[in-house]
Short mmCIF file of C-alpha atoms in Angstrom, two decimals:
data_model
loop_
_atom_site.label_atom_id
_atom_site.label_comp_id
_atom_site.label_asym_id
_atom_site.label_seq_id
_atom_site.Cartn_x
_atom_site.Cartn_y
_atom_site.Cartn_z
CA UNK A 203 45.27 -65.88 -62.38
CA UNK A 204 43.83 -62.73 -63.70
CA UNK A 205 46.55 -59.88 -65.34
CA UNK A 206 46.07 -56.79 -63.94
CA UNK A 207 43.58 -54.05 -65.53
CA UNK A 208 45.42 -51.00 -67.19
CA UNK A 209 45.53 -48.26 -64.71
CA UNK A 210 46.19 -44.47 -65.50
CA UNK A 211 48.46 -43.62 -63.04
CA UNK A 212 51.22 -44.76 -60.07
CA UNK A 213 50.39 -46.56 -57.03
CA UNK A 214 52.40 -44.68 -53.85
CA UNK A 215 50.55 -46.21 -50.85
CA UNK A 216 49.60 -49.65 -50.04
CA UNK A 217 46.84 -50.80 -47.54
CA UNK A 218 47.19 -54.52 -46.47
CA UNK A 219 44.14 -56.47 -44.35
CA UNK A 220 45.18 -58.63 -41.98
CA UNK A 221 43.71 -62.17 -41.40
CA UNK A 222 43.34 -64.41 -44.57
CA UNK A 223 45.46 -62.12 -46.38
CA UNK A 224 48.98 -61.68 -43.66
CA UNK A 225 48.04 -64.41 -41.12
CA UNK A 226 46.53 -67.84 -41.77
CA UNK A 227 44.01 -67.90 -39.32
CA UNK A 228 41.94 -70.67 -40.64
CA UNK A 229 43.90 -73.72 -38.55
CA UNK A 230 43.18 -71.49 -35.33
CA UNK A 231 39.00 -70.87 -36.12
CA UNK A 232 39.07 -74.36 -36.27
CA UNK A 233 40.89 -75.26 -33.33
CA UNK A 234 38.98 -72.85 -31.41
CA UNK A 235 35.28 -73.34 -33.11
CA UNK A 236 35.72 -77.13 -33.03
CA UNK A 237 35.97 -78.07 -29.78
CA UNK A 238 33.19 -75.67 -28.72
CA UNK A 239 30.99 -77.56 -30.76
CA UNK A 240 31.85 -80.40 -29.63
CA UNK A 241 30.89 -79.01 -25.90
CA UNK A 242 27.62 -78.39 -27.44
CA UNK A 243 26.48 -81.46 -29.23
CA UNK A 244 27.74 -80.37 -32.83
CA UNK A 245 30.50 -81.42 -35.42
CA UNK A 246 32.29 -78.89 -37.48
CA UNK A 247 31.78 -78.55 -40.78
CA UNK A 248 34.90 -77.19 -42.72
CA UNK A 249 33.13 -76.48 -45.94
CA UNK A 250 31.62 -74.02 -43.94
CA UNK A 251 34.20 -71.52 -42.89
CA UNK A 252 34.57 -69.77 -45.61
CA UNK A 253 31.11 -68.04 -45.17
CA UNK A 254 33.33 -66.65 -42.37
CA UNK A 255 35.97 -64.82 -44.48
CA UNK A 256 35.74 -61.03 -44.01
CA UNK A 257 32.91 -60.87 -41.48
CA UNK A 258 33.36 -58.64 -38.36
CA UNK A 259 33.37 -61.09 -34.99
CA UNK A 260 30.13 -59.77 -34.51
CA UNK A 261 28.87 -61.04 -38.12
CA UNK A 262 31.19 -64.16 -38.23
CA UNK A 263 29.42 -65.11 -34.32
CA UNK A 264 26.52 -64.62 -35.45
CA UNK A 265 26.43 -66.82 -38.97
CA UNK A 266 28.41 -69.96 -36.57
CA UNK A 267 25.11 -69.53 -34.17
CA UNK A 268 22.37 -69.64 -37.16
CA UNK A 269 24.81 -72.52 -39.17
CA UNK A 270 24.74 -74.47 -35.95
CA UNK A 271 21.57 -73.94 -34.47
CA UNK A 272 23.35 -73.05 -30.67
CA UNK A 273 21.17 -71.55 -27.57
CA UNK A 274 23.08 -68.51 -27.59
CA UNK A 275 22.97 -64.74 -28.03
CA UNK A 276 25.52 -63.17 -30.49
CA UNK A 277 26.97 -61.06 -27.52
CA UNK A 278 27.02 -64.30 -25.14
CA UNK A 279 28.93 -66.08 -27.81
CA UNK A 280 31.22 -63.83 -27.93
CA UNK A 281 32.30 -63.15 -24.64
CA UNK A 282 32.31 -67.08 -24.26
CA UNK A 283 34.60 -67.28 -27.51
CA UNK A 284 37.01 -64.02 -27.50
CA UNK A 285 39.07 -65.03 -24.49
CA UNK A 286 39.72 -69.10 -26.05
CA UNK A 287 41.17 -66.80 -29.33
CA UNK A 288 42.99 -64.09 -27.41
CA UNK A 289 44.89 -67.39 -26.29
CA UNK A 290 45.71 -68.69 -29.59
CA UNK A 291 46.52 -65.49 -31.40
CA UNK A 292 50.29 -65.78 -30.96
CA UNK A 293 50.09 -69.30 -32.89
CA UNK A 294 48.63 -67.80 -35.98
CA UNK A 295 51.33 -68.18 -38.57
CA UNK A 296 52.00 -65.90 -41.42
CA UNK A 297 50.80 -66.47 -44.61
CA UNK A 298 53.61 -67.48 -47.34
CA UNK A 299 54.89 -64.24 -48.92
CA UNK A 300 53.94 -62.16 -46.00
CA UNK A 301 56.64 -60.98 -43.88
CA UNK A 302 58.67 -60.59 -47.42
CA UNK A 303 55.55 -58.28 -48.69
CA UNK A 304 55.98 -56.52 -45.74
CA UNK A 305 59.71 -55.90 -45.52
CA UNK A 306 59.90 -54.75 -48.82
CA UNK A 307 57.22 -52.34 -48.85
CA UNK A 308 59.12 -50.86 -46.10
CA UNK A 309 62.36 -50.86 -47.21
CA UNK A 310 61.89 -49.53 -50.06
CA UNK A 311 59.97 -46.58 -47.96
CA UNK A 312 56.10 -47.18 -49.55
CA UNK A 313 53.69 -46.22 -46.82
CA UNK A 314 51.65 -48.61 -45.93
CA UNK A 315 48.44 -49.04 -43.71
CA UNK A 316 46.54 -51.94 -42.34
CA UNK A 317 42.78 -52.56 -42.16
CA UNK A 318 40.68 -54.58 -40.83
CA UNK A 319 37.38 -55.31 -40.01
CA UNK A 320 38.71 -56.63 -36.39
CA UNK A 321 38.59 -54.43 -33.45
CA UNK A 322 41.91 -52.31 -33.15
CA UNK A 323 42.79 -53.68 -30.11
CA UNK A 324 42.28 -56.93 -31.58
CA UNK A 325 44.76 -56.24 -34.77
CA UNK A 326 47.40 -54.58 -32.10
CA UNK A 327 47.31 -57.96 -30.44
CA UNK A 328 48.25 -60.47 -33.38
CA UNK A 329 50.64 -57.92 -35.17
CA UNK A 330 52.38 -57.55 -31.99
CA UNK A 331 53.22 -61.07 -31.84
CA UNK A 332 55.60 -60.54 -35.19
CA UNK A 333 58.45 -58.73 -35.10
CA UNK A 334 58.82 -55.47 -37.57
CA UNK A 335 55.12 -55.51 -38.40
CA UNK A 336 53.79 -52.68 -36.36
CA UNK A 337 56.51 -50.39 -36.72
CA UNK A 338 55.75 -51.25 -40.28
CA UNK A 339 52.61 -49.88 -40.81
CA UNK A 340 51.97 -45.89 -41.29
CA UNK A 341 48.42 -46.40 -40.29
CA UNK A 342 46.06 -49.04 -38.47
CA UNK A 343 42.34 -48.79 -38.65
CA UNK A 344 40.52 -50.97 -36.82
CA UNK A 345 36.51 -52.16 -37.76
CA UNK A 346 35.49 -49.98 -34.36
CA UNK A 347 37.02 -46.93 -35.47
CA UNK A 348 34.61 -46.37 -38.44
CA UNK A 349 30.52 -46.22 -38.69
CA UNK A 350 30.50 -48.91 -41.00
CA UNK A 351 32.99 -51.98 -41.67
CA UNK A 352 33.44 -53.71 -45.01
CA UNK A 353 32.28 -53.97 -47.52
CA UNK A 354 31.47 -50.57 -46.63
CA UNK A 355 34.90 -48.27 -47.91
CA UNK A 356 34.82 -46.34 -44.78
CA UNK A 357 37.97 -48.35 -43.30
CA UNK A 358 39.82 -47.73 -46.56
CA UNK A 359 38.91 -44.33 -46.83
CA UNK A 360 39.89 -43.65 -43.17
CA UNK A 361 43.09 -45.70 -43.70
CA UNK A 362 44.30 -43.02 -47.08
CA UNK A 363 43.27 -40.09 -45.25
CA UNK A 364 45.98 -41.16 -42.09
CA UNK A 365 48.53 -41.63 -44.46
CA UNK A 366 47.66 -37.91 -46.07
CA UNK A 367 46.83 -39.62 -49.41
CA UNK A 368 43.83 -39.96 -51.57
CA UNK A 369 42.16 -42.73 -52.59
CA UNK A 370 43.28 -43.31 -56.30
CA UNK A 371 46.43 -43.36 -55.07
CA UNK A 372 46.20 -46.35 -52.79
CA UNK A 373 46.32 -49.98 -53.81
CA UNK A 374 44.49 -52.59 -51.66
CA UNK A 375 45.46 -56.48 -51.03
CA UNK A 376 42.29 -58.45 -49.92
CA UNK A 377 41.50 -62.00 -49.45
CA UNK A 378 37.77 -61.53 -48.68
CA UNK A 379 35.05 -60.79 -50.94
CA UNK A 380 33.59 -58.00 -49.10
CA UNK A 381 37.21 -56.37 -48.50
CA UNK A 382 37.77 -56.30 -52.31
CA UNK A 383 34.12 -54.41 -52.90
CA UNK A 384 35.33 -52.18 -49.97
CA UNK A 385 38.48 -51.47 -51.80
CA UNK A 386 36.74 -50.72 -54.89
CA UNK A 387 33.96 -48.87 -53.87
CA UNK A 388 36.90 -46.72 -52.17
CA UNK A 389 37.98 -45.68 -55.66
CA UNK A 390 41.41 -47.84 -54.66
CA UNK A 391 43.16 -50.60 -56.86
CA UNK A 392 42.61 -54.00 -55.74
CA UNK A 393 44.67 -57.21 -55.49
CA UNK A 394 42.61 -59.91 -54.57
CA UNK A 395 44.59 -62.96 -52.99
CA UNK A 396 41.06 -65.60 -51.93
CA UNK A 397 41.64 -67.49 -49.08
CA UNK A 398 38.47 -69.78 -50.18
CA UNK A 399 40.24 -72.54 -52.63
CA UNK A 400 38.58 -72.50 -55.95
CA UNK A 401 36.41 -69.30 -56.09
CA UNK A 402 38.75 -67.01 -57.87
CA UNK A 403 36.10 -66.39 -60.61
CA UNK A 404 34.30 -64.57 -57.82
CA UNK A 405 37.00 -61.77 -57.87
CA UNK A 406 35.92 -60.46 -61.33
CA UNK A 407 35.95 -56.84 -60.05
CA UNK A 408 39.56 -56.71 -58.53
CA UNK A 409 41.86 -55.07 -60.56
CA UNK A 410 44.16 -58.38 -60.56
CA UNK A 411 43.47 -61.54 -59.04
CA UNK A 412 46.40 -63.55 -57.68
CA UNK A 413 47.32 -66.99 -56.35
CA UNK A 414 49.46 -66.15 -53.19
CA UNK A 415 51.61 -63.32 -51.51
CA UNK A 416 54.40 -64.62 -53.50
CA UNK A 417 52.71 -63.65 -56.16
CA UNK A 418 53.17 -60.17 -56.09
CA UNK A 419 54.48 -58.10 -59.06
CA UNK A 420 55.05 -54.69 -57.28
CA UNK A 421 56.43 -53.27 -60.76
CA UNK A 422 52.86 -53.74 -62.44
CA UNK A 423 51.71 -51.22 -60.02
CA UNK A 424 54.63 -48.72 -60.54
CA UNK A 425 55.87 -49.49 -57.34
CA UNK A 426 59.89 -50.98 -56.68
CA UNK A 427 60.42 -54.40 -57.56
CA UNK A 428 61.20 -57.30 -55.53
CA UNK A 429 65.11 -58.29 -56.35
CA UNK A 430 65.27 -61.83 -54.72
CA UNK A 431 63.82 -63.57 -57.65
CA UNK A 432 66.99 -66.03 -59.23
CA UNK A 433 66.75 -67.78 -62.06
CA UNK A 434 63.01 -68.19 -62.19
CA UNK A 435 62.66 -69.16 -58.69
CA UNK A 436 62.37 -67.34 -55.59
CA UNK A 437 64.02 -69.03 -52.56
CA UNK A 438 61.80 -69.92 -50.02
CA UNK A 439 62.42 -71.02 -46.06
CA UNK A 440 62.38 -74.88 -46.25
CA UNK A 441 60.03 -76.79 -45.40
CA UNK A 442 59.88 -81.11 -44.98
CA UNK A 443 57.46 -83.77 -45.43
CA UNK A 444 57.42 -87.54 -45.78
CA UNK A 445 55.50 -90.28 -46.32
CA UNK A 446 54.70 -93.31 -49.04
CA UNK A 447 54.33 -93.25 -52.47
CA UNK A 448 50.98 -93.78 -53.30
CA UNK A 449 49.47 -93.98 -56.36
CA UNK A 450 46.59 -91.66 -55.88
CA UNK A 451 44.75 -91.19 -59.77
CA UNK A 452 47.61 -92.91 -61.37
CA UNK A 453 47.81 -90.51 -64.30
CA UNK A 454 51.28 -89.23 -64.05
CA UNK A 455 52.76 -91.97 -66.55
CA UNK A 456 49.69 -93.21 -67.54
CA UNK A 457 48.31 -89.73 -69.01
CA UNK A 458 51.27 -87.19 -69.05
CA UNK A 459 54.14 -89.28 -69.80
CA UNK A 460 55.72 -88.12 -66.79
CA UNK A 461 56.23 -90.13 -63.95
CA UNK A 462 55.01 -87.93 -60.55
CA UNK A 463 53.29 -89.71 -58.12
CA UNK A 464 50.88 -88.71 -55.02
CA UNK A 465 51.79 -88.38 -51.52
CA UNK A 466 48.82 -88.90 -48.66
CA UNK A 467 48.77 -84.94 -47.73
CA UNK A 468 45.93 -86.10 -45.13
CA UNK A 469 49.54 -87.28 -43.25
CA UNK A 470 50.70 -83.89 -43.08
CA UNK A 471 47.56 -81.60 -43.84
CA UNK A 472 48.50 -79.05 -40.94
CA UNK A 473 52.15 -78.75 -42.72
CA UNK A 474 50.57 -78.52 -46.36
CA UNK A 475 47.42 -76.25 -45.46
CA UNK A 476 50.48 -73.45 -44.19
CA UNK A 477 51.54 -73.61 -47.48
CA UNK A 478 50.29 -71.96 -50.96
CA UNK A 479 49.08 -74.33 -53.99
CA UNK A 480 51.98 -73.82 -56.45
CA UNK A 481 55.05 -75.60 -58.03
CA UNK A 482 57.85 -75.94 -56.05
CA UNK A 483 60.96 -77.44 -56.10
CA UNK A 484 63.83 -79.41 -53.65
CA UNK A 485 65.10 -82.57 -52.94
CA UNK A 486 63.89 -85.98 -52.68
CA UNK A 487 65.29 -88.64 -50.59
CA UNK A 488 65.06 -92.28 -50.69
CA UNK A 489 66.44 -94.85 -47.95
CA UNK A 490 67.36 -97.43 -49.94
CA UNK A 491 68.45 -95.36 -52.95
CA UNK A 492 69.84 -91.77 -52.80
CA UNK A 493 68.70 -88.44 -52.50
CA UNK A 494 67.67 -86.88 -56.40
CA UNK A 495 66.34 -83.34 -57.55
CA UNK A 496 61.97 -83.06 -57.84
CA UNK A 497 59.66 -80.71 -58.55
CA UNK A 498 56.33 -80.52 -57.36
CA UNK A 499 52.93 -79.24 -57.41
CA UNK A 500 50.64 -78.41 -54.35
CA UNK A 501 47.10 -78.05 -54.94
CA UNK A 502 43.86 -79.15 -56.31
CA UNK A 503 45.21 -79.02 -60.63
CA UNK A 504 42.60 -77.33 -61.84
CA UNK A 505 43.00 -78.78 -65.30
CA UNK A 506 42.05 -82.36 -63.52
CA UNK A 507 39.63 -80.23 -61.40
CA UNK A 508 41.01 -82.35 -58.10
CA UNK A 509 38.28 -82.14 -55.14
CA UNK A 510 41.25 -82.66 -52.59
CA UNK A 511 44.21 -80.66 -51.99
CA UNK A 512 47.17 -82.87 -53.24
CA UNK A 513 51.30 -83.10 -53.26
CA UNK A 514 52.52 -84.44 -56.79
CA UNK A 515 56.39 -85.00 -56.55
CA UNK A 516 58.33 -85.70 -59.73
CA UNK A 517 61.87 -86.94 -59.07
CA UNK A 518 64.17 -85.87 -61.70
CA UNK A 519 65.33 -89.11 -62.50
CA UNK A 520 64.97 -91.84 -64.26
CA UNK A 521 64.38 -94.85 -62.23
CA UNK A 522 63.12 -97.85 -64.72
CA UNK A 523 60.82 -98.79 -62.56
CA UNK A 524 57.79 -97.87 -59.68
CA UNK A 525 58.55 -97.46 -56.07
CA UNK A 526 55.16 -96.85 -54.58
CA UNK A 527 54.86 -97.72 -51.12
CA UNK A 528 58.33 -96.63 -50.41
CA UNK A 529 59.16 -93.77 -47.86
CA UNK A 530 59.36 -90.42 -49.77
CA UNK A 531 61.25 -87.81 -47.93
CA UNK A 532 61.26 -84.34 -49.06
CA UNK A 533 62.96 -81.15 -48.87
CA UNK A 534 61.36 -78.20 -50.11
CA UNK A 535 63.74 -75.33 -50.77
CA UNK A 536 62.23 -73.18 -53.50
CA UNK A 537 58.78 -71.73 -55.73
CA UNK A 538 58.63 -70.80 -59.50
CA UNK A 539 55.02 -70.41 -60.13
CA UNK A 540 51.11 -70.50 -58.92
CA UNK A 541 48.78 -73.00 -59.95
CA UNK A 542 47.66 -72.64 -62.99
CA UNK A 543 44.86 -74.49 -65.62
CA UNK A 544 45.72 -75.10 -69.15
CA UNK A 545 43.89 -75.07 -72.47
CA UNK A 546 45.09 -78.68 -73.37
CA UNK A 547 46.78 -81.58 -72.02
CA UNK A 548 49.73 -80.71 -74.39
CA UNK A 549 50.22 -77.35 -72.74
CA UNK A 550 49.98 -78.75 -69.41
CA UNK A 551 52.55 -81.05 -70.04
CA UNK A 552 54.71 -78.77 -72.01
CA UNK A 553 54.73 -76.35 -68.77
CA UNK A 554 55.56 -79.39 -66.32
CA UNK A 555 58.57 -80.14 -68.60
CA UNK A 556 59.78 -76.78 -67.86
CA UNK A 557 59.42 -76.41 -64.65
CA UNK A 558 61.42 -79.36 -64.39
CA UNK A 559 64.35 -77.76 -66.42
CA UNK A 560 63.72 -74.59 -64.44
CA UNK A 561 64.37 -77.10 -60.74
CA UNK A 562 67.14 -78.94 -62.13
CA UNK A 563 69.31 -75.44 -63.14
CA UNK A 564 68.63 -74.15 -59.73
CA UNK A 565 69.03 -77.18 -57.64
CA UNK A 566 72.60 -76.73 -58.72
CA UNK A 567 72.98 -73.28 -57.57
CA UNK A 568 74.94 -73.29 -54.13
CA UNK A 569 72.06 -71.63 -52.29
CA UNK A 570 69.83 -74.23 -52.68
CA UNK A 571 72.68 -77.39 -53.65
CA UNK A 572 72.97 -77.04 -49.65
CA UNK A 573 70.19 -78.89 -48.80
CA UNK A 574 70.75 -81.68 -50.40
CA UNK A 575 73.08 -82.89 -47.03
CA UNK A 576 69.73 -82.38 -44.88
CA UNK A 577 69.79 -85.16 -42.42
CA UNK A 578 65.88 -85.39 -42.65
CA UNK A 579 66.42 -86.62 -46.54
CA UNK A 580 67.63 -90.05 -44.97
CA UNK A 581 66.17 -89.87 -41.76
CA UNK A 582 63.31 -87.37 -40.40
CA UNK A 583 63.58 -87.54 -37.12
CA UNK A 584 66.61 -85.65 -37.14
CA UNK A 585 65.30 -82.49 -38.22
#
C-alpha cells in the first residue's frame, strides 16, 4: 500500500463515509439486486458491482437499469427497490477495523463527521442500528442536503463547516473513487481504503492508500495513536472456518519451501468476504492429530496475481508428511499485516518466515493461548 504524502500541518477533524468504507454493504446489494433479477428474467453479474461504489441510489438505479436492460424508470426502480433494502439495513455488518476506528476517534475526543452520498434519512437508519455510532459523529451530511453529491466536494465542505473547521484541517477516509476526488477537490487529506479488490493503482491521488480499517496509522496524521497493538499483532474478535485440505496451486512446498496449503473459501465465501485480505494468525485443529499454531493469508497474493480470493493456512509444525483431504478447523484470533506484493520470490518468502515467528511469540501470550481450548478446534458444531 501507498505511504502517505508529506503534509505541512496537523490533522484535528476526521470525516468518515459510510457504506464500503464503515459497513460492508456488498453481501446485502446482492441479496437484494439478485433476486430482483431473477423476477425479471436476468442473472447477476458480480463483476459488475463495483461500477456501483460511490454512486447516489439515484445513479447506482440507474447504471443496474442500463447494465441490465430492465423496463423500468429510474424513479419506478427505486420505489420498487428502497423498501426490500430498508429491510435488510440492520444486517449490514461492519467493516473490520470499524467500530475500533470509531471508538478511538472518539475517545480520544477528535471530531468527527460522516458523509455520504445516501439520503440523510437513509444514513440515520443504518448507523442507528450500531450502538455508539451516532452519538459518535459531530456532524452528518447526507447526499440531499447539498446541490451536488460526490465527486462534487460540496458534502465535504458542508461536513468541515458543521464541525467549525476548515478544510485543510480535515482528513477524509473513502472507499470510492469519486469520494476520494471529492475529498481532494475539498482541499482535505485523503485515505483511500477501495472496496473494489485489485484497483488500488486507481487511488494515485489520495494522500495514502491503505488495505483495510485496520490499517490505520492515526500518528502519521498527527492525530493519537491506537494503543492495542501487542507484539506486532493487533487482537482481533475471532472468527472460525473449516473445511479440507486441498491442494489448490500446489506451490507452498513445491515453490516456497514452506508447506501452506489451500482451503475451498467457495465453502465459506459469506464468512471470508466479511473479512479483510491480510495475514492472520490462530489455531489449527486436526481430529485425528491435535490442535497446532498457523498463520495465514487471506486474499488474492498479488505476487502470484491469484484471480480468486483464497485462505492459505500454514501450521506451525512440522508434520513429515501431507494431509490433504483432511478436515482443517480453524481459529482465527489475531492480524499483523495487509497484503502485500514483493519484488522477488526471496522477499516473499523471507516475510512469510516472519510472520510465522511473529504468530508463534503471540500464540503464547495468554490473550490469545485461550483459544486454543475452543471446542470448534475438534468439533464445529459446538461453536
Amino acid at each position: 500500500m501507498a505511504a502517505p504524502k508529506p503534509f505541512s500541518r496537523l490533522i484535528s477533524h476526521v470525516i468518515l463515509d459510510l457504506d464500503g468504507t464503515l459497513l460492508n454493504t456488498d453481501s446485502v446489494v446482492s441479496k437484494v439486486v439478485k433476486p430482483f433479477l431473477v423476477k425479471n428474467g436476468k442473472t447477476w453479474d458480480s463483476k459488475k458491482a463495483h461500477k456501483l461504489v460511490g454512486k447516489t441510489p439515484y445513479e447506482a438505479a440507474a447504471v443496474v437499469l442500463e447494465d441490465y436492460g430492465l423496463p423500468y424508470s429510474t424513479e419506478e426502480f427505486l420505489s420498487m427497490i428502497t423498501p426490500m433494502f430498508s429491510e435488510q439495513w440492520c444486517n449490514i455488518k461492519p467493516l473490520p477495523g470499524a467500530n475500533r476506528l470509531i471508538k478511538h476517534l472518539r475517545s480520544n475526543g477528535v471530531p468527527t463527521a460522516l458523509a455520504s452520498n445516501l439520503p440523510r434519512s437513509n444514513i440515520e437508519a443504518k448507523i442507528s442500528c450500531h450502538q455508539g455510532w451516532k452519538e459518535s459523529f459531530s456532524a452528518i451530511v447526507g447526499g440531499d442536503e447539498v446541490e451536488k453529491g460526490k465527486p462534487s466536494p460540496d458534502i465535504f465542505w458542508e461536513a468541515a463547516k458543521r464541525m467549525n473547521t476548515t478544510p485543510s484541517n480535515c482528513l477524509v477516509i473513502e472507499d470510492s473513487l469519486p469520494g476520494v476526488t471529492a475529498g481532494k477537490a475539498a482541499g482535505m487529506h485523503v485515505i483511500a481504503v477501495p472496496s473494489v479488490p485489485k484497483k488500488t493503482a486507481e487511488f494515485s491521488t489520495a494522500d495514502e492508500v491503505i488495505n483495510s480499517l485496520l490499517d490505520v496509522k492515526p500518528e502519521n496524521w498527527g492525530l493519537p495513536p491506537f494503543k492495542d497493538w501487542i507484539e506486532g499483532t493487533l487482537p482481533i474478535e475471532p472468527w472460525f472456518i473449516s473445511g479440507p485440505m486441498i491442494k489448490g496451486f500446489g506451490r507452498g512446498s513445491k515453490v516456497l519451501g514452506i508447506p501452506t496449503a489451500n482451503l475451498p473459501a467457495e465453502n465459506f465465501s459469506d464468512v471470508v468476504s466479511e473479512h479483510t485480505s491480510g495475514v492472520y494468525f490462530g489455531w489449527a485443529g486436526l481430529s485425528t492429530r491435535g490442535v497446532y499454531k498457523m498463520v495465514m493469508s487471506i486474499g488474492w497474493n498479488p505476487y502470484f496475481d491469484n484471480t480468486e480470493k483464497t485462505v492459505e493456512p500454514w501450521l506451525l509444525h512440522d508434520f513429515g508428511e501431507d494431509f490433504y483431504g483432511e478436515e482443517l478447523r480453524l481459529a482465527i484470533v489475531g492480524y499483523i499485516r495487509p497484503e502485500a506484493n514483493f519484488s522477488s520470490l526471496e522477499s516473499l518468502i523471507e516475510r512469510i518466515h516472519e510472520d510465522g515467528r511473529i504468530a508463534e511469540r503471540a500464540l503464547d501470550l495468554p490473550m490469545y493461548a485461550k483459544y486454543k481450548d475452543s471446542p470448534y478446534l475438534r468439533n464445529p458444531l459446538q461453536q
